[in-house]
Amino acid sequence: MTQPSTDLAIVGAGPVGATLALSLADSDASIVVLDARAKGEALRGERTLALSHGARLIFERLGVWHELAATDGAVTPISDIDISQAGGFGMTRLSAAEQDLPALGYVVSYRALQAALDTGVARAGISVRHGVSATSVGGTATYAAVTCDAGADLVTARLAAVADGSGAAVGNVDRKRHAYGQVALVAKVWRAEPHGGLAYERFTPEGPVALLPEGDHYGLVWTAAPDRAEALLALDEVAFLAELERHFGTRTAGFTRVADRRRFPLALEFAPAAVGTRCVMLGNAAQALHPVAGQGFNLGLRDAAELAAIVQDTPREAIGEPPMLRRYERQRRGDRYAGIAFTHGLVAAFGNDVPLLRWPRGLALTLLDAFPPAKRAFTRAMLFGLR
Ligand SMILES: Cc1cc2nc3c(=O)[nH]c(=O)nc-3n(C[C@H](O)[C@H](O)[C@H](O)COP(=O)(O)OP(=O)(O)OC[C@H]3O[C@@H](n4cnc5c(N)ncnc54)[C@H](O)[C@@H]3O)c2cc1C
């Protein structure tokens, strides 16, 4: 093999892979995009994503935001976030108005975002090979080789960008996994009062619990030990809502209905170096975080935006060469590691029941609330990432 068949092979056109493809629509690089899902489907129909204001700016640039925001019920702005801890003093409220922004973030339907991105990708003339699953991503020093199932042809490329949500197809890259020994119980809950764009994040001895405004209801993410989550799932509606109300203490009340209770195990998974031979991993394939601060998807989007900028800035023959891979790794390292450490640190500092920690935690929240520059810095880190 002398010449790879394309410049870039994108494995996975989920929200992150499709963002990469769309960001490269005007570049000179030739692109092949594969996705295991069927055309018109979304991998995770039921999921919502927490988007920061920075993520909105990326989608505005790509011409996707307008269509998404016009889709009925697809986008719910978060105007304020009430942060507190159970059994200790201290709270703070982050506010979009204080930051002079239209919203702190957005709760977005995964399905609607995928549909808007698919439309954008098609409009840009980029074709996606749907129903094609990569079984392995390997290669040599001169090209990446993507092997596919169902008799699909081998794809060779100068660079394989893997955004398959897990990195499962990439064999030669080191990955770390830390299981938190907890599960997230997710559900839709309704309250008598309209949410008015107010989100809640509460740190409790069982772990963090969040309520995110979503259409006419709240999306609940309740972290708990597996047996506790099992017991909560088995409760009838009235008993479950009473437990939820007790869990939120004085912060919020008046829950009237719950639906779609599900759970999933919580773990931190990441590739310390998000690059391998002729290969880059991005989005959840590079790092899958605890959902506590809603950072994961936003980090993945920044992976896509920065990789696109580097590809555009690299001469064609040098795409996928070690200097380009080193540049990507160097450029993304600070943001990725800060996002991983910030999320993991929040879980470690706030997600346990060490009474001695309650006082410093309360003090931290009180100071954050009373000291505008610290609050502004914290809010901006949540909105645009840490570096
Ligand atoms: C259980 C769970 C719950 C979560 N809940 C939330 C939440 O409530 N809020 C939030 O903001 N974030 C949440 N996240 C994180 C969020 O789902 C991710 O940040 C986001 O989906 C990452 O997008 P992605 O494009 O990297 O991967 P994905 O969304 O996983 O997309 C991967 C794409 O690759 C395709 N694909 C997969 N394997 C292959 C293959 N072998 N060959 C070709 N194509 C392939 C898939 O069809 C899909 O289109 C959650 C994550 C998990 C694991």
mmCIF file of C-alpha atoms and ligand atoms in Angstrom, residues 11-12 14-16 35-37 43-44 47-50 110 132-134 163-165 264 283-284 297, ligand 1:
data_model
loop_
_atom_site.group_PDB
_atom_site.id
_atom_site.type_symbol
_atom_site.label_atom_id
_atom_site.label_comp_id
_atom_site.label_asym_id
_atom_site.label_seq_id
_atom_site.Cartn_x
_atom_site.Cartn_y
_atom_site.Cartn_z
ATOM 1 C CA VAL A 11 -15.356 6.596 12.827
ATOM 2 C CA GLY A 12 -18.687 7.499 14.440
ATOM 3 C CA GLY A 14 -22.567 10.914 16.714
ATOM 4 C CA PRO A 15 -22.719 14.475 18.071
ATOM 5 C CA VAL A 16 -18.922 14.750 18.319
ATOM 6 C CA ASP A 35 -21.481 5.254 11.458
ATOM 7 C CA ALA A 36 -22.917 2.005 12.762
ATOM 8 C CA ARG A 37 -26.400 3.484 13.169
ATOM 9 C CA LEU A 43 -27.912 6.102 18.938
ATOM 10 C CA ARG A 44 -29.320 7.404 22.224
ATOM 11 C CA ARG A 47 -30.791 11.069 26.373
ATOM 12 C CA THR A 48 -30.463 14.802 26.933
ATOM 13 C CA LEU A 49 -27.139 16.607 26.824
ATOM 14 C CA ALA A 50 -25.929 19.499 28.980
ATOM 15 C CA TYR A 110 -29.722 14.192 21.921
ATOM 16 C CA VAL A 132 -21.173 0.386 8.738
ATOM 17 C CA SER A 133 -19.476 -0.600 11.972
ATOM 18 C CA ALA A 134 -15.704 -0.350 12.426
ATOM 19 C CA ALA A 163 -15.557 9.282 17.860
ATOM 20 C CA ASP A 164 -17.401 5.996 18.466
ATOM 21 C CA GLY A 165 -18.346 6.873 22.060
ATOM 22 C CA PHE A 264 -26.496 3.343 34.789
ATOM 23 C CA GLY A 283 -15.436 12.850 22.572
ATOM 24 C CA ASN A 284 -16.451 9.981 24.820
ATOM 25 C CA PHE A 297 -20.047 16.536 26.136
HETATM 26 C C1 LIG B 1 -24.811 6.114 30.385
HETATM 27 C C2 LIG B 1 -24.500 7.530 30.007
HETATM 28 C C3 LIG B 1 -25.386 8.569 30.318
HETATM 29 C C4 LIG B 1 -25.082 9.882 29.970
HETATM 30 N N1 LIG B 1 -25.950 10.866 30.310
HETATM 31 C C5 LIG B 1 -25.640 12.134 29.960
HETATM 32 C C6 LIG B 1 -26.487 13.212 30.335
HETATM 33 O O1 LIG B 1 -27.525 13.021 31.007
HETATM 34 N N2 LIG B 1 -26.147 14.463 29.963
HETATM 35 C C7 LIG B 1 -25.005 14.707 29.223
HETATM 36 O O2 LIG B 1 -24.723 15.863 28.895
HETATM 37 N N3 LIG B 1 -24.192 13.717 28.855
HETATM 38 C C8 LIG B 1 -24.478 12.452 29.216
HETATM 39 N N4 LIG B 1 -23.637 11.458 28.870
HETATM 40 C C9 LIG B 1 -22.475 11.773 28.026
HETATM 41 C C10 LIG B 1 -22.922 11.948 26.565
HETATM 42 O O3 LIG B 1 -23.738 10.868 26.184
HETATM 43 C C11 LIG B 1 -21.666 12.016 25.705
HETATM 44 O O4 LIG B 1 -20.894 13.136 26.113
HETATM 45 C C12 LIG B 1 -21.973 12.156 24.216
HETATM 46 O O5 LIG B 1 -22.895 11.182 23.792
HETATM 47 C C13 LIG B 1 -20.666 11.990 23.492
HETATM 48 O O6 LIG B 1 -20.870 12.033 22.120
HETATM 49 P P1 LIG B 1 -19.970 11.157 21.154
HETATM 50 O O7 LIG B 1 -20.320 11.611 19.780
HETATM 51 O O8 LIG B 1 -18.555 11.192 21.603
HETATM 52 O O9 LIG B 1 -20.428 9.634 21.389
HETATM 53 P P2 LIG B 1 -21.840 8.919 21.169
HETATM 54 O O10 LIG B 1 -22.957 9.823 21.485
HETATM 55 O O11 LIG B 1 -21.739 7.635 21.907
HETATM 56 O O12 LIG B 1 -21.881 8.624 19.600
HETATM 57 C C14 LIG B 1 -21.080 7.621 19.023
HETATM 58 C C15 LIG B 1 -21.463 7.437 17.557
HETATM 59 O O13 LIG B 1 -20.562 6.480 17.008
HETATM 60 C C16 LIG B 1 -21.289 5.441 16.356
HETATM 61 N N5 LIG B 1 -20.525 4.195 16.553
HETATM 62 C C17 LIG B 1 -20.349 3.514 17.702
HETATM 63 N N6 LIG B 1 -19.528 2.461 17.509
HETATM 64 C C18 LIG B 1 -19.188 2.501 16.187
HETATM 65 C C19 LIG B 1 -18.351 1.680 15.372
HETATM 66 N N7 LIG B 1 -17.708 0.613 15.856
HETATM 67 N N8 LIG B 1 -18.237 1.970 14.059
HETATM 68 C C20 LIG B 1 -18.894 3.069 13.525
HETATM 69 N N9 LIG B 1 -19.679 3.868 14.268
HETATM 70 C C21 LIG B 1 -19.818 3.596 15.582
HETATM 71 C C22 LIG B 1 -22.640 5.415 17.036
HETATM 72 O O14 LIG B 1 -23.661 4.886 16.165
HETATM 73 C C23 LIG B 1 -22.865 6.886 17.363
HETATM 74 O O15 LIG B 1 -23.528 7.582 16.321
HETATM 75 C C24 LIG B 1 -23.878 10.156 29.264
HETATM 76 C C25 LIG B 1 -23.006 9.128 28.948
HETATM 77 C C26 LIG B 1 -23.281 7.833 29.328
HETATM 78 C C27 LIG B 1 -22.289 6.743 29.007
#
